[in-house]
Amino acid sequence: MKRRQGFLMLISMITVFCMSACQGETDGVQVLIYSDMSKGMKDQLIEKAFQPDQEIYDVHIFPAIPEKLLVEITAKEGDVMFVPEELFKTYDDPESFQLLGEMGRDGEAAGRYTIEDVKTGKTVDYAVQISKGTKQLNGYTFRLNREMVAFIPVYAKKSKEALSLIKQLRENR
């Protein structure tokens, strides 16, 4: 009987330890990128574009499949997400995203992902399109081969830093 109780106690302690290890939060902005890019390109992007500010960014690159996006959103992971535009269409729900303000020029909303802010009555973006083409991030130049959409989930903790990253990528049109 005591052996059995000891075994159950050991299993319980291991379970609690594993669960607490999974709850660890990072200090940086959690960036989730959904893309079909090659492993070499992923490694270069992480090493050269995000490595200079490693304490700022915690980058994860996943395959561009809708199920993975839904899993991460359901798990409340990520401060900012970059997804192919066709993948974004499967989860385009403005109430699930933080309002980004006016990302365009001259006080106008930047594009097709806009709504009216009920508090201010102004048109604001809830997601923004990142155009394909040459981009630069922290001195590293790379090329996007497809239109991407960037958004900040409503549960994100590092919104200000995430918005800064989105603006930096939008400036490189």
CSV table of C-alpha atoms in Angstrom, one decimal:
chain,number,residue,atom,x,y,z
A,1,MET,CA,0.0,0.0,0.0
A,2,LYS,CA,2.8,2.4,0.9
A,3,ARG,CA,4.6,1.6,-2.3
A,4,ARG,CA,1.6,2.4,-4.3
A,5,GLN,CA,1.1,5.7,-2.5
A,6,GLY,CA,4.7,6.6,-3.0
A,7,PHE,CA,4.4,5.7,-6.7
A,8,LEU,CA,1.3,7.9,-7.1
A,9,MET,CA,3.1,10.7,-5.2
A,10,LEU,CA,6.0,10.5,-7.6
A,11,ILE,CA,3.8,10.5,-10.7
A,12,SER,CA,1.9,13.5,-9.3
A,13,MET,CA,5.2,15.4,-8.6
A,14,ILE,CA,6.4,14.7,-12.2
A,15,THR,CA,3.1,15.8,-13.6
A,16,VAL,CA,3.2,19.1,-11.7
A,17,PHE,CA,6.8,19.7,-12.7
A,18,CYS,CA,6.1,19.1,-16.4
A,19,MET,CA,3.0,21.4,-16.3
A,20,SER,CA,4.9,24.2,-14.6
A,21,ALA,CA,7.8,23.9,-17.1
A,22,CYS,CA,5.3,24.3,-20.0
A,23,GLN,CA,3.9,27.5,-18.4
A,24,GLY,CA,7.3,29.3,-18.7
A,25,GLU,CA,7.0,32.7,-20.4
A,26,THR,CA,9.6,34.4,-22.5
A,27,ASP,CA,10.8,37.9,-21.9
A,28,GLY,CA,10.8,38.8,-25.6
A,29,VAL,CA,8.0,39.4,-28.1
A,30,GLN,CA,6.7,36.1,-29.2
A,31,VAL,CA,6.7,36.2,-33.0
A,32,LEU,CA,4.9,33.4,-34.8
A,33,ILE,CA,5.5,33.1,-38.5
A,34,TYR,CA,3.5,30.7,-40.7
A,35,SER,CA,5.3,30.0,-43.9
A,36,ASP,CA,6.4,27.2,-46.3
A,37,MET,CA,9.9,28.6,-46.5
A,38,SER,CA,12.9,26.2,-46.6
A,39,LYS,CA,14.7,25.2,-43.4
A,40,GLY,CA,17.8,27.2,-44.6
A,41,MET,CA,15.7,30.3,-45.1
A,42,LYS,CA,14.1,29.9,-41.7
A,43,ASP,CA,17.5,29.5,-40.0
A,44,GLN,CA,18.9,32.6,-41.8
A,45,LEU,CA,15.8,34.7,-41.0
A,46,ILE,CA,16.0,33.8,-37.3
A,47,GLU,CA,19.8,34.1,-37.1
A,48,LYS,CA,20.3,37.3,-39.1
A,49,ALA,CA,17.0,39.3,-38.8
A,50,PHE,CA,16.1,38.5,-35.2
A,51,GLN,CA,19.4,37.4,-33.6
A,52,PRO,CA,20.8,41.0,-33.2
A,53,ASP,CA,17.9,41.7,-30.8
A,54,GLN,CA,17.5,38.2,-29.4
A,55,GLU,CA,16.4,39.5,-26.0
A,56,ILE,CA,13.6,41.3,-27.8
A,57,TYR,CA,12.2,38.5,-30.0
A,58,ASP,CA,11.3,34.9,-29.4
A,59,VAL,CA,10.6,33.6,-33.0
A,60,HIS,CA,8.9,30.4,-34.0
A,61,ILE,CA,8.3,29.5,-37.6
A,62,PHE,CA,5.5,26.9,-38.4
A,63,PRO,CA,4.1,25.4,-41.5
A,64,ALA,CA,1.4,27.4,-43.1
A,65,ILE,CA,-1.6,25.2,-42.2
A,66,PRO,CA,-4.9,26.4,-40.8
A,67,GLU,CA,-5.0,23.8,-38.0
A,68,LYS,CA,-1.6,24.9,-36.5
A,69,LEU,CA,-2.7,28.6,-36.6
A,70,LEU,CA,-6.0,27.7,-34.8
A,71,VAL,CA,-4.1,25.6,-32.2
A,72,GLU,CA,-1.7,28.5,-31.4
A,73,ILE,CA,-4.5,31.0,-31.1
A,74,THR,CA,-6.6,28.7,-28.9
A,75,ALA,CA,-3.5,28.1,-26.7
A,76,LYS,CA,-3.1,31.9,-26.5
A,77,GLU,CA,0.4,31.9,-27.9
A,78,GLY,CA,2.1,34.7,-29.7
A,79,ASP,CA,2.3,38.4,-29.4
A,80,VAL,CA,2.3,39.0,-33.2
A,81,MET,CA,1.6,36.6,-36.0
A,82,PHE,CA,2.6,36.7,-39.7
A,83,VAL,CA,0.5,34.4,-41.9
A,84,PRO,CA,0.0,34.1,-45.7
A,85,GLU,CA,-3.0,36.1,-46.7
A,86,GLU,CA,-5.0,33.0,-47.9
A,87,LEU,CA,-4.4,31.4,-44.5
A,88,PHE,CA,-5.6,34.5,-42.7
A,89,LYS,CA,-8.9,34.3,-44.5
A,90,THR,CA,-9.7,31.1,-42.6
A,91,TYR,CA,-9.5,33.0,-39.3
A,92,ASP,CA,-10.5,36.6,-40.2
A,93,ASP,CA,-12.3,37.6,-37.0
A,94,PRO,CA,-11.8,41.3,-36.0
A,95,GLU,CA,-13.0,40.7,-32.4
A,96,SER,CA,-10.1,38.3,-31.9
A,97,PHE,CA,-7.4,40.9,-32.7
A,98,GLN,CA,-6.2,44.1,-31.1
A,99,LEU,CA,-6.9,47.3,-33.0
A,100,LEU,CA,-3.7,48.6,-34.6
A,101,GLY,CA,-4.7,52.2,-35.1
A,102,GLU,CA,-4.1,54.0,-38.3
A,103,MET,CA,-1.3,52.2,-40.1
A,104,GLY,CA,-1.7,54.1,-43.3
A,105,ARG,CA,-0.7,57.6,-44.4
A,106,ASP,CA,-2.6,60.8,-43.9
A,107,GLY,CA,-4.7,59.3,-41.1
A,108,GLU,CA,-6.4,56.7,-43.2
A,109,ALA,CA,-6.6,53.0,-42.5
A,110,ALA,CA,-4.1,51.0,-44.4
A,111,GLY,CA,-6.1,48.5,-46.3
A,112,ARG,CA,-8.8,45.8,-46.4
A,113,TYR,CA,-8.6,44.8,-42.8
A,114,THR,CA,-10.3,47.8,-41.2
A,115,ILE,CA,-13.3,48.3,-39.0
A,116,GLU,CA,-14.9,51.2,-37.2
A,117,ASP,CA,-13.6,51.7,-33.7
A,118,VAL,CA,-16.8,51.9,-31.6
A,119,LYS,CA,-15.0,54.0,-29.0
A,120,THR,CA,-13.6,56.7,-31.3
A,121,GLY,CA,-15.8,56.3,-34.4
A,122,LYS,CA,-12.6,56.2,-36.6
A,123,THR,CA,-11.7,53.6,-39.1
A,124,VAL,CA,-8.8,51.5,-37.8
A,125,ASP,CA,-6.9,48.4,-38.8
A,126,TYR,CA,-7.1,45.1,-37.0
A,127,ALA,CA,-4.6,43.5,-39.3
A,128,VAL,CA,-2.3,44.7,-42.0
A,129,GLN,CA,-1.1,43.3,-45.3
A,130,ILE,CA,2.7,42.9,-45.7
A,131,SER,CA,3.3,43.1,-49.4
A,132,LYS,CA,5.5,40.6,-51.1
A,133,GLY,CA,8.9,41.8,-52.3
A,134,THR,CA,12.2,42.8,-50.7
A,135,LYS,CA,12.1,43.5,-46.9
A,136,GLN,CA,14.7,44.6,-44.4
A,137,LEU,CA,14.7,43.8,-40.7
A,138,ASN,CA,17.6,44.7,-38.4
A,139,GLY,CA,19.9,45.1,-41.3
A,140,TYR,CA,19.1,41.8,-42.9
A,141,THR,CA,17.5,41.9,-46.4
A,142,PHE,CA,15.2,39.1,-47.5
A,143,ARG,CA,12.4,38.5,-50.0
A,144,LEU,CA,8.8,37.7,-49.4
A,145,ASN,CA,7.3,35.6,-52.2
A,146,ARG,CA,3.7,35.9,-51.2
A,147,GLU,CA,1.4,38.5,-49.5
A,148,MET,CA,1.4,38.1,-45.8
A,149,VAL,CA,-1.0,39.5,-43.1
A,150,ALA,CA,0.2,40.6,-39.7
A,151,PHE,CA,-2.0,40.8,-36.6
A,152,ILE,CA,-1.8,41.1,-32.9
A,153,PRO,CA,-4.1,38.7,-31.0
A,154,VAL,CA,-6.4,40.2,-28.4
A,155,TYR,CA,-4.5,38.3,-25.6
A,156,ALA,CA,-1.0,39.6,-26.5
A,157,LYS,CA,1.1,41.0,-23.7
A,158,LYS,CA,3.8,42.8,-25.7
A,159,SER,CA,1.5,44.8,-28.1
A,160,LYS,CA,3.6,47.9,-28.3
A,161,GLU,CA,6.7,46.0,-29.3
A,162,ALA,CA,4.7,43.8,-31.7
A,163,LEU,CA,3.2,46.9,-33.4
A,164,SER,CA,6.7,48.4,-33.8
A,165,LEU,CA,7.8,45.2,-35.6
A,166,ILE,CA,4.8,45.4,-37.9
A,167,LYS,CA,5.5,49.0,-38.8
A,168,GLN,CA,9.1,48.2,-39.6
A,169,LEU,CA,8.1,45.6,-42.1
A,170,ARG,CA,5.4,47.7,-43.6
A,171,GLU,CA,7.8,50.6,-44.2
A,172,ASN,CA,9.9,48.3,-46.5
A,173,ARG,CA,7.4,48.2,-49.4
